[in-house]
Amino acid sequence: MCGIVGVLGNGPVAGQLVEALKRLEYRGYDSAGVATLEQGRITRVRASGKLKNLEEKLALHPLAGAIGIGHTRWATHGKPTELNAHPHAGAKVAVVHNGIIENFRELREELQARGASFASETDSEVVAHLVAEGLARGEAPSTAVASALRRLKGAFALAFLFEGEEDLLIGARRGSPLAVGWGNEGVYLGSDALALAPFAHTISYLDEGDWVVLRRVEVQFHDADDKRVDRRRQPLLAGSFLVDKGNFRHFMAKEIHEQPEVVGRTLAHYLDLAEGVVNLPFDFGFDPKSLSRITISACGTAFYAGLAARYWLERFAHLSVDIDIASEFRYRDPPLLENGLMVVVSQSGETADTLAALRYARAQGQHTLAIVNVETSTIARESELVAKTLAGPEIGVASTKAFTCQLIVFACLAIALGRARNVLSIEQERELVSQLIAAPAQMAETLSDERQVETVARDVARAESVLYLGRGPAFPLAMEGALKLKELSYIHAEGYAAGELKHGPIALIDYAMPVIVLAPPDASLEKTVSNLQEVAARGGHLILIGSRTAHTAAAAPLAGFIELSEQVSGPFAIVVYAVIIQLLAYHVAVFMGKDVDQPRNLAKSVTVE
Ligand code: F6R
């Protein structure tokens, strides 16, 4: 994942830029670069590979500028070459970027048609040219940035440096984090507190959609509507940065809000974003056409990710999928077919039952693939193939960002297998990938309207029992929604397949028990709506999570409605809907005064049976 820094200092800043970049190395990168102003002109030094290569170049060509930006790049669009390394430049502006510009292809064509010439293969360079066009029209740098931001789709963070502007940096945040730091020797921009810790004593985090104008004596924050706003300035406590809650009250809230960023990062790891296709970072080591079956095993939230994946693997790769919770699987002595693939899923990579399931499968001669968040874990070490989720450390005990990253890895796996097995055409692959690429921005948009979730949470917090309903991939999400609710608020909750309602749970319906219906606009919407109406007909306490279409189709009295964009549709819609069920559980628990980050009786890593 890319890292961003910016320094407005009193003396040469190149050294500070590189030091801050070193503190972002943990995010992973494959090239790096800095730019400063030398007598008002932008001078860039970039290098592929590690920061020491950049330092060697800087030793030969020292930069004297007192203002600059820097970047560690984790290649998404284009190889990790020096030309693709950031900062990228247009006339009179340089930019560093973290994230994905979804509409970069159309912007690039448009800019080229107007005469822009591109020096790299990156999506980021379009941002430099868009701002350069604004400057050429005579716009002030802040106006040029504000108008460029309106053209960009995707989830990203940006920092800009302008020719002739010795006292100006501009930063912007949409989906990827960015913070401003104040120190004794200057003001700073950085992807996280860790980068700024040696220099800054106080810090402010940009809110979603914010952009910020930094000058040595004044920092002006603007919201997504370009209105001037204040952002809380807080002390930057040495040592606290790696487990920093940012602007959030709880780690869980921070981790929920990190999802556009980490889902984007995970996508970038599994996709060739420039080509719009899946590009798995490992070889199977076997012929996917000869696979007889996939077996999935995991616990808790990771198991629900596997349940959702079953729909995708069956539909897109025409593979039979067997799935069971690891504590059952390991003692069932299940016969496993020759040429089968065992997939285990685990955030921690240490869950005892999941590890036992993996060992069982290995002993049975299965191919093994572990989807894990902790790369150094036992499960990762013992599996033949490892597919990492790039969620970063998950501190909140209830899993959130690891779950959505697991879904992303599974979606990419299903598409890759579908292509390899000639089930999907390249056009179908591209269409599915384009739906996945839209997820980070859709998540960021969904997260920007948290109030509607809070309103519903106040209502749910009064309940003693809750029923979640969903169909297709939204069925496992209903179970995950119920799990999150019970873990955090200790309210009894169950997730059911909407079609199962009339086979039993319908007897529970009364106005005291909220029935939360997940109704993304997908192939099963109509049927889900019929189930919703069955609840309405019995005077149920209905809460709908869906689009305006679902709301209109429901035509029933609702106790609550959480609206998502109509664009969040199709087989992967649940990746974005997941954000809502997490936020709902979070806010219910907050209203009830529960310990959100460490719910009673729960452990983050379950290394015992
Ligand atoms: C729920 C939760 C647990 C874990 C489960 C598996 O919020 O966090 O259900 O998902 O204990 O843990 P990992 O993924 O570490 O194997």
XYZ file of C-alpha atoms and ligand atoms in Angstrom:
625
model
C 0.000 0.000 0.000
C 1.379 3.399 -0.923
C 2.524 5.896 1.689
C 2.309 9.677 1.432
C 4.268 12.410 3.183
C 4.589 16.165 2.776
C 6.757 18.682 4.627
C 6.618 22.473 4.821
C 9.850 23.127 6.710
C 12.348 25.822 7.582
C 15.391 24.222 5.954
C 16.037 21.400 3.465
C 13.293 18.799 3.873
C 14.509 15.870 1.737
C 15.997 14.127 4.796
C 12.739 14.423 6.745
C 10.754 13.180 3.745
C 12.896 10.052 3.490
C 12.784 9.470 7.246
C 8.989 9.717 7.235
C 8.859 7.344 4.248
C 10.956 4.836 6.171
C 8.276 4.828 8.823
C 5.749 3.892 6.145
C 7.836 0.978 4.853
C 5.724 -1.451 6.866
C 2.855 -0.822 4.426
C 4.855 -2.504 1.650
C 6.222 -0.739 -1.449
C 8.323 -1.339 -4.519
C 9.537 2.142 -5.518
C 9.816 5.553 -3.932
C 10.346 9.198 -4.725
C 10.450 12.758 -3.436
C 9.960 16.185 -4.980
C 10.956 19.566 -3.566
C 10.998 23.122 -4.883
C 14.438 24.290 -5.984
C 14.277 28.046 -6.611
C 10.587 27.692 -7.187
C 10.899 24.784 -9.646
C 9.743 21.236 -8.973
C 12.656 18.788 -8.831
C 11.973 15.101 -8.483
C 14.205 12.205 -7.507
C 12.692 8.733 -7.848
C 13.966 5.182 -7.729
C 12.615 1.700 -8.164
C 13.125 -0.744 -5.312
C 13.872 0.067 -1.717
C 14.407 3.443 -0.067
C 18.148 2.927 0.032
C 18.144 3.274 -3.777
C 16.395 6.613 -3.391
C 18.858 7.660 -0.697
C 21.807 6.782 -2.958
C 20.335 8.950 -5.714
C 19.717 11.780 -3.278
C 23.331 11.563 -2.129
C 24.419 12.166 -5.742
C 21.751 14.844 -6.410
C 20.935 16.458 -3.065
C 17.713 18.446 -2.916
C 17.837 21.725 -1.061
C 14.135 22.664 -1.095
C 12.365 23.617 2.145
C 9.043 22.217 0.946
C 8.358 18.809 -0.546
C 6.291 15.666 -0.944
C 7.339 12.023 -0.869
C 5.895 8.644 -1.650
C 6.416 4.936 -1.320
C 4.620 3.212 -4.193
C 3.026 -0.162 -4.120
C 2.463 -0.861 -7.815
C -1.132 -1.117 -9.008
C -1.282 0.389 -12.506
C 2.048 -0.180 -14.208
C 5.268 -1.891 -13.160
C 7.410 -0.701 -10.238
C 9.800 1.289 -12.467
C 11.335 4.688 -11.855
C 9.040 6.237 -14.490
C 5.974 4.943 -12.702
C 7.269 6.016 -9.278
C 5.663 9.065 -7.676
C 5.678 12.078 -7.484
C 4.045 12.516 -10.892
C 4.149 15.877 -12.549
C 1.995 17.977 -14.833
C 2.931 21.522 -15.790
C 3.580 23.407 -12.507
C 2.318 20.680 -10.206
C 3.505 17.406 -8.693
C 1.325 14.882 -6.934
C 1.649 11.766 -4.794
C -1.267 9.390 -4.612
C -2.413 6.438 -2.547
C -5.432 4.426 -3.737
C -7.146 3.802 -7.038
C -8.549 6.289 -9.548
C -11.348 4.179 -10.996
C -12.116 6.366 -14.000
C -8.483 6.955 -14.955
C -8.874 5.407 -18.411
C -11.560 7.808 -19.545
C -9.770 10.758 -17.918
C -6.515 9.809 -19.594
C -8.145 9.643 -23.025
C -9.889 12.941 -22.434
C -6.665 14.647 -21.294
C -4.680 13.174 -24.188
C -7.290 14.451 -26.643
C -6.679 17.919 -25.208
C -2.913 17.532 -25.698
C -1.613 16.163 -22.391
C 1.304 13.808 -22.763
C 1.767 11.052 -20.234
C 5.128 9.908 -18.913
C 3.920 6.894 -16.907
C 1.456 4.016 -17.008
C -0.106 4.980 -13.689
C -3.636 6.028 -12.875
C -2.139 8.730 -10.626
C -0.710 10.843 -13.424
C -4.183 11.878 -14.600
C -4.551 13.808 -11.350
C -1.429 15.874 -12.067
C -2.673 16.707 -15.574
C -6.169 17.591 -14.396
C -4.765 20.052 -11.863
C -2.261 21.378 -14.439
C -5.172 22.153 -16.763
C -6.854 24.159 -14.004
C -3.661 26.093 -13.332
C -3.309 26.779 -17.076
C -6.841 28.208 -17.034
C -5.563 30.697 -14.468
C -7.168 29.029 -11.452
C -5.535 29.304 -8.034
C -3.966 25.995 -6.897
C -6.761 25.340 -4.379
C -9.447 25.940 -7.012
C -7.630 23.721 -9.508
C -7.394 20.923 -6.936
C -11.036 21.303 -5.865
C -12.223 21.066 -9.481
C -9.933 18.098 -10.214
C -11.267 16.269 -7.150
C -14.787 16.582 -8.509
C -13.709 14.656 -11.615
C -12.158 11.718 -9.766
C -13.922 8.460 -8.976
C -12.415 5.972 -6.565
C -10.895 5.814 -3.115
C -7.663 7.750 -2.619
C -5.454 10.176 -0.706
C -3.401 12.845 -2.498
C -0.729 15.464 -1.751
C 0.207 18.290 -4.146
C 3.239 20.555 -4.561
C 3.100 23.613 -6.859
C 5.764 25.375 -8.877
C 6.574 28.845 -7.503
C 4.558 28.207 -4.319
C 7.136 27.996 -1.534
C 4.494 28.101 1.179
C 1.766 25.760 -0.051
C 0.930 22.070 0.091
C -2.546 20.664 -0.564
C -3.795 17.282 0.620
C -7.040 15.422 -0.055
C -8.693 12.354 1.397
C -11.405 10.179 -0.080
C -11.364 6.622 1.191
C -7.652 6.498 2.083
C -6.338 8.069 5.286
C -4.401 11.328 5.542
C -3.323 13.401 8.536
C -1.832 16.858 9.146
C 0.894 17.231 11.780
C 2.244 20.345 13.495
C 5.837 20.327 14.684
C 8.450 22.775 15.957
C 10.096 22.925 12.555
C 7.158 22.867 10.182
C 3.807 21.440 9.213
C 3.410 17.986 7.754
C 1.160 15.668 5.797
C 1.261 11.909 6.208
C -0.667 8.723 5.574
C -0.683 7.975 9.285
C 0.524 9.108 12.667
C 3.471 6.774 12.471
C 5.006 8.730 9.577
C 4.633 12.020 11.431
C 5.597 10.883 14.925
C 9.251 12.073 14.954
C 8.388 15.563 13.713
C 4.915 16.509 14.889
C 3.602 17.159 18.396
C -0.040 17.512 17.401
C -2.077 15.935 14.644
C -5.459 16.274 12.885
C -6.999 13.564 10.767
C -8.839 14.531 7.607
C -12.446 13.362 7.543
C -13.796 11.476 4.564
C -14.018 13.828 1.548
C -11.879 16.566 3.184
C -9.142 18.484 1.465
C -6.640 20.710 3.213
C -4.482 23.710 2.335
C -1.260 23.870 4.338
C 0.816 27.001 4.839
C 3.473 27.449 7.508
C 1.288 29.728 9.617
C -2.164 28.440 8.755
C -3.846 25.167 7.857
C -7.330 25.330 6.303
C -9.549 22.275 6.178
C -12.397 21.984 3.666
C -15.115 19.360 3.585
C -16.387 17.451 0.556
C -18.643 20.415 -0.334
C -15.598 22.737 -0.274
C -16.854 24.439 2.906
C -14.252 25.583 5.477
C -14.343 23.290 8.514
C -12.362 22.728 11.711
C -10.834 19.369 12.488
C -9.865 18.410 16.016
C -6.173 18.837 16.791
C -4.870 16.287 19.243
C -1.529 15.496 20.846
C 0.566 12.904 19.049
C 1.703 10.628 21.823
C 5.070 8.993 21.223
C 4.754 5.224 21.213
C 0.981 5.182 20.763
C 0.993 5.506 17.012
C 0.884 1.911 15.827
C -2.211 1.254 17.886
C -3.620 4.674 17.263
C -7.401 5.171 17.119
C -7.117 8.240 14.927
C -10.239 10.375 15.291
C -12.324 7.419 16.385
C -13.612 6.473 19.815
C -12.916 2.799 19.267
C -10.595 0.628 17.220
C -13.621 -1.067 15.748
C -14.927 2.234 14.358
C -11.504 3.007 12.928
C -11.264 -0.433 11.380
C -14.741 -0.170 9.856
C -13.747 3.156 8.317
C -10.439 1.788 7.045
C -12.248 -0.603 4.749
C -12.253 1.461 1.554
C -8.483 1.691 1.951
C -7.693 -1.906 2.839
C -10.196 -3.388 0.393
C -8.600 -1.225 -2.321
C -5.179 -2.439 -1.260
C -6.281 -6.074 -1.310
C -7.863 -5.605 -4.738
C -4.675 -4.043 -6.046
C -2.798 -7.131 -4.891
C -5.061 -9.547 -6.763
C -5.968 -7.562 -9.873
C -4.194 -6.163 -12.849
C -5.978 -2.841 -12.504
C -4.712 -1.456 -15.783
C -6.081 -4.438 -17.729
C -9.156 -4.852 -15.534
C -8.527 -8.566 -14.976
C -7.562 -10.830 -12.078
C -3.857 -11.483 -11.646
C -3.288 -13.848 -8.739
C 0.100 -13.306 -7.092
C 0.754 -17.070 -6.955
C 0.676 -20.079 -9.271
C -1.703 -22.836 -8.272
C 0.896 -25.502 -8.951
C -1.910 -27.702 -10.321
C -4.259 -27.494 -13.265
C -7.466 -25.723 -12.117
C -9.361 -27.643 -14.844
C -8.606 -30.876 -13.040
C -9.940 -29.696 -9.667
C -12.590 -32.078 -8.391
C -14.015 -29.969 -5.559
C -13.283 -27.145 -3.158
C -13.623 -27.656 0.571
C -13.720 -24.590 2.794
C -13.281 -24.554 6.534
C -13.015 -21.698 9.041
C -14.534 -20.335 12.250
C -16.889 -17.466 13.035
C -16.739 -14.492 10.731
C -14.128 -16.148 8.508
C -16.545 -19.048 8.038
C -19.249 -16.647 6.852
C -16.809 -15.242 4.294
C -16.405 -18.823 3.042
C -20.177 -19.341 2.921
C -20.564 -16.256 0.738
C -17.703 -17.433 -1.457
C -19.510 -20.683 -2.154
C -22.046 -18.779 -4.250
C -19.262 -17.202 -6.312
C -17.152 -20.342 -6.710
C -20.121 -22.396 -7.827
C -21.458 -19.778 -10.208
C -18.261 -18.383 -11.708
C -16.006 -21.469 -11.630
C -18.602 -24.270 -11.779
C -16.937 -25.999 -8.850
C -18.733 -27.975 -6.165
C -18.031 -26.490 -2.790
C -18.240 -28.229 0.534
C -18.028 -25.987 3.583
C -18.092 -26.581 7.289
C -17.043 -24.865 10.485
C -13.587 -26.059 11.417
C -14.507 -27.490 14.836
C -16.969 -29.846 13.116
C -14.974 -30.524 9.988
C -11.899 -31.716 11.860
C -13.793 -34.492 13.673
C -16.122 -35.546 10.878
C -13.468 -37.607 9.138
C -14.836 -36.385 5.825
C -13.628 -38.312 2.777
C -11.943 -35.784 0.484
C -11.842 -36.309 -3.258
C -8.553 -36.673 -5.071
C -7.491 -33.422 -6.728
C -9.507 -31.379 -4.289
C -8.515 -27.964 -2.968
C -8.882 -27.181 0.718
C -9.282 -23.489 1.509
C -8.939 -22.382 5.121
C -9.706 -18.815 6.130
C -8.390 -17.039 9.190
C -7.623 -13.477 10.213
C -5.145 -14.460 12.912
C -3.845 -17.570 11.181
C -3.663 -19.177 14.618
C -7.194 -20.491 15.222
C -6.717 -23.997 16.611
C -9.679 -25.644 14.880
C -8.897 -24.067 11.503
C -5.294 -25.174 11.796
C -6.466 -28.713 12.594
C -8.748 -28.660 9.533
C -5.791 -27.615 7.391
C -3.606 -30.367 8.807
C -6.339 -32.932 8.229
C -6.668 -31.866 4.589
C -2.928 -31.995 4.056
C -2.809 -35.473 5.515
C -5.540 -36.439 3.024
C -3.392 -35.221 0.130
C -5.483 -32.162 -0.695
C -4.031 -29.063 -2.301
C -4.184 -26.360 0.365
C -4.730 -22.638 0.230
C -4.877 -20.390 3.303
C -6.547 -16.986 3.178
C -4.919 -15.207 6.117
C -4.305 -11.718 7.417
C -1.205 -12.498 9.466
C 1.369 -13.706 6.986
C 3.768 -15.040 9.573
C 1.106 -17.161 11.278
C 1.148 -20.915 11.730
C -1.671 -21.462 9.227
C 0.201 -19.417 6.618
C 3.368 -21.365 7.262
C 1.685 -24.762 7.024
C -0.396 -24.171 3.906
C 0.984 -24.880 0.422
C -0.520 -21.715 -1.017
C -1.117 -18.487 0.858
C -3.449 -15.711 -0.208
C -3.030 -12.759 2.092
C -5.696 -10.279 2.998
C -4.094 -6.862 3.244
C -6.313 -5.603 6.036
C -3.442 -4.541 8.303
C -3.508 -5.207 12.051
C -7.045 -5.750 13.332
C -7.183 -4.673 16.968
C -10.940 -4.668 17.668
C -11.894 -8.159 18.834
C -14.869 -8.292 16.470
C -13.602 -8.886 12.968
C -14.586 -6.230 10.409
C -11.987 -5.230 7.837
C -10.478 -8.719 7.729
C -13.914 -10.040 6.718
C -14.377 -7.717 3.737
C -10.808 -8.397 2.610
C -11.496 -12.150 2.830
C -14.533 -11.619 0.602
C -12.374 -9.752 -1.904
C -9.764 -12.526 -2.029
C -12.486 -15.126 -2.520
C -14.126 -13.076 -5.279
C -10.807 -12.804 -7.130
C -10.160 -16.507 -6.618
C -13.589 -17.428 -8.009
C -13.059 -15.233 -11.079
C -9.529 -16.576 -11.649
C -10.753 -20.170 -11.405
C -13.701 -19.364 -13.656
C -11.359 -18.055 -16.332
C -8.866 -20.886 -15.947
C -11.680 -23.417 -16.264
C -13.141 -21.643 -19.316
C -16.385 -20.881 -17.541
C -15.993 -17.125 -17.813
C -15.096 -15.230 -20.961
C -12.644 -12.347 -20.798
C -15.589 -9.953 -21.185
C -17.366 -11.549 -18.247
C -14.171 -11.395 -16.211
C -13.756 -7.691 -17.011
C -17.351 -6.964 -16.059
C -17.006 -8.759 -12.704
C -13.680 -7.067 -12.014
C -15.180 -3.657 -12.755
C -17.844 -4.370 -10.127
C -15.143 -5.242 -7.609
C -13.095 -2.146 -8.405
C -16.125 0.001 -7.604
C -16.362 -1.425 -4.070
C -13.864 0.836 -2.201
C -15.530 4.037 -3.416
C -18.996 2.617 -2.728
C -17.852 1.722 0.785
C -16.522 5.235 1.324
C -19.840 6.688 0.132
C -21.787 4.315 2.380
C -19.620 5.230 5.360
C -20.213 8.923 4.788
C -23.850 8.616 5.890
C -23.553 7.020 9.293
C -26.483 8.934 10.813
C -29.106 6.759 9.163
C -27.473 3.730 10.807
C -27.400 5.476 14.190
C -31.140 6.163 13.982
C -31.904 2.493 13.375
C -29.380 1.462 16.049
C -31.306 3.442 18.717
C -34.346 1.346 17.861
C -32.517 -2.008 17.745
C -30.801 -1.272 21.080
C -34.202 -1.656 22.790
C -34.749 -5.175 21.438
C -34.227 -8.439 23.276
C -33.965 -10.473 20.119
C -33.306 -9.707 16.446
C -33.772 -11.685 13.245
C -31.614 -10.956 10.206
C -32.784 -12.197 6.788
C -31.012 -12.441 3.434
C -30.859 -14.520 0.274
C -27.928 -15.646 -1.862
C -24.627 -14.133 -0.643
C -26.734 -11.880 1.609
C -27.704 -14.971 3.641
C -24.199 -15.473 5.076
C -24.097 -11.710 5.567
C -27.320 -11.988 7.586
C -25.565 -14.525 9.815
C -22.542 -12.262 10.103
C -24.855 -9.355 10.990
C -26.423 -11.447 13.742
C -23.002 -12.561 15.016
C -21.745 -8.967 15.167
C -24.855 -7.908 17.066
C -24.632 -10.641 19.680
C -20.885 -10.264 20.137
C -21.015 -6.525 20.721
C -24.373 -5.815 22.312
C -25.195 -9.237 23.809
C -28.634 -9.014 22.164
C -29.768 -12.412 20.974
C -29.767 -12.439 17.176
C -30.120 -14.997 14.422
C -29.377 -14.874 10.728
C -31.709 -16.848 8.485
C -32.082 -17.534 4.795
C -35.118 -15.410 3.900
C -36.701 -18.403 2.148
C -36.552 -20.421 5.381
C -38.738 -17.937 7.218
C -41.966 -19.808 6.709
C -40.389 -23.088 7.787
C -40.234 -22.021 11.411
C -38.932 -18.614 12.414
C -42.073 -16.884 11.176
C -43.652 -18.041 14.449
C -41.404 -15.550 16.264
C -42.724 -12.503 14.430
C -44.227 -9.815 16.634
C -43.681 -6.091 16.916
C -41.085 -6.473 19.690
C -38.536 -8.298 17.552
C -36.796 -6.294 14.819
C -36.514 -8.225 11.558
C -33.646 -6.782 9.547
C -33.923 -7.590 5.853
C -30.833 -7.354 3.643
C -32.117 -6.616 0.141
C -29.365 -5.615 -2.277
C -30.504 -5.137 -5.878
C -29.562 -8.573 -7.170
C -31.261 -11.508 -8.870
C -33.113 -12.508 -5.682
C -34.473 -9.077 -4.749
C -38.038 -9.875 -5.743
C -38.103 -13.006 -3.608
C -36.519 -11.241 -0.634
C -39.193 -8.554 -0.902
C -41.927 -11.226 -0.794
C -40.424 -12.550 2.443
C -40.363 -9.029 3.807
C -44.061 -8.729 2.994
C -44.760 -11.964 4.860
C -43.249 -10.330 7.935
C -45.224 -7.125 7.321
C -48.469 -9.085 7.010
C -47.902 -10.405 10.551
C -47.276 -6.993 12.065
C -43.504 -7.496 12.201
C -41.018 -4.804 13.188
C -39.303 -4.393 9.843
C -35.979 -2.769 9.119
C -34.867 -2.705 5.513
C -31.252 -2.396 4.378
C -31.371 -1.863 0.630
C -31.716 0.551 -2.243
C -34.592 2.868 -3.111
C -35.895 0.177 -5.512
C -36.170 -2.310 -2.661
C -37.926 0.331 -0.565
C -40.465 1.027 -3.299
C -40.976 -2.678 -4.003
C -41.454 -3.418 -0.297
C -44.532 -1.179 -0.150
C -44.843 -2.102 3.525
C -44.723 -0.124 6.767
C -41.078 -0.006 7.868
C -39.776 0.753 11.361
C -36.427 1.641 9.796
C -34.715 1.989 6.430
C -30.994 2.175 5.744
C -30.522 3.236 2.169
C -27.594 2.280 -0.026
C -26.972 3.513 -3.528
C -28.663 1.702 -6.400
C -25.170 1.253 -7.870
C -24.271 -1.174 -5.079
C -25.656 -4.171 -6.886
C -24.776 -7.559 -8.333
C -23.065 -10.594 -6.822
C -20.474 -8.612 -4.837
C -22.884 -6.068 -3.343
C -22.505 -7.737 0.060
C -18.928 -6.464 0.320
C -20.415 -2.964 0.658
C -23.513 -4.061 2.608
C -21.118 -5.570 5.166
C -20.186 -2.050 6.233
C -23.787 -1.410 7.308
C -24.214 -4.534 9.425
C -20.900 -3.729 11.150
C -21.870 -0.107 11.790
C -25.268 -1.172 13.070
C -23.801 -3.596 15.610
C -21.231 -0.970 16.578
C -23.768 1.794 17.228
C -26.171 -0.494 19.085
C -23.319 -1.472 21.412
C -22.241 2.157 21.860
C -25.804 3.210 22.799
C -25.940 0.364 25.284
C -22.618 1.375 26.802
C -20.916 -1.931 25.992
C -17.184 -2.514 25.660
C -17.005 -2.370 21.889
C -13.363 -3.245 21.384
C -13.240 -6.026 23.934
C -16.639 -7.641 24.324
C -17.042 -9.876 27.338
C -15.708 -13.424 27.113
C -14.183 -12.989 23.651
C -10.578 -13.366 22.560
C -9.063 -12.061 19.361
C -7.154 -15.195 18.623
C -8.625 -18.562 19.624
C -5.623 -20.844 19.856
C -7.385 -23.476 21.924
C -10.205 -25.821 20.979
C -16.157 -12.448 15.032
C -14.804 -12.943 15.127
C -14.610 -14.413 15.242
C -13.450 -14.858 14.349
C -13.140 -16.327 14.571
C -12.053 -16.827 13.656
O -16.196 -11.053 14.976
O -13.864 -12.195 15.122
O -15.768 -15.112 14.946
O -13.817 -14.621 13.022
O -12.733 -16.527 15.913
O -10.860 -16.146 13.864
P -9.723 -16.159 12.776
O -10.255 -15.465 11.581
O -8.571 -15.431 13.420
O -9.414 -17.592 12.495
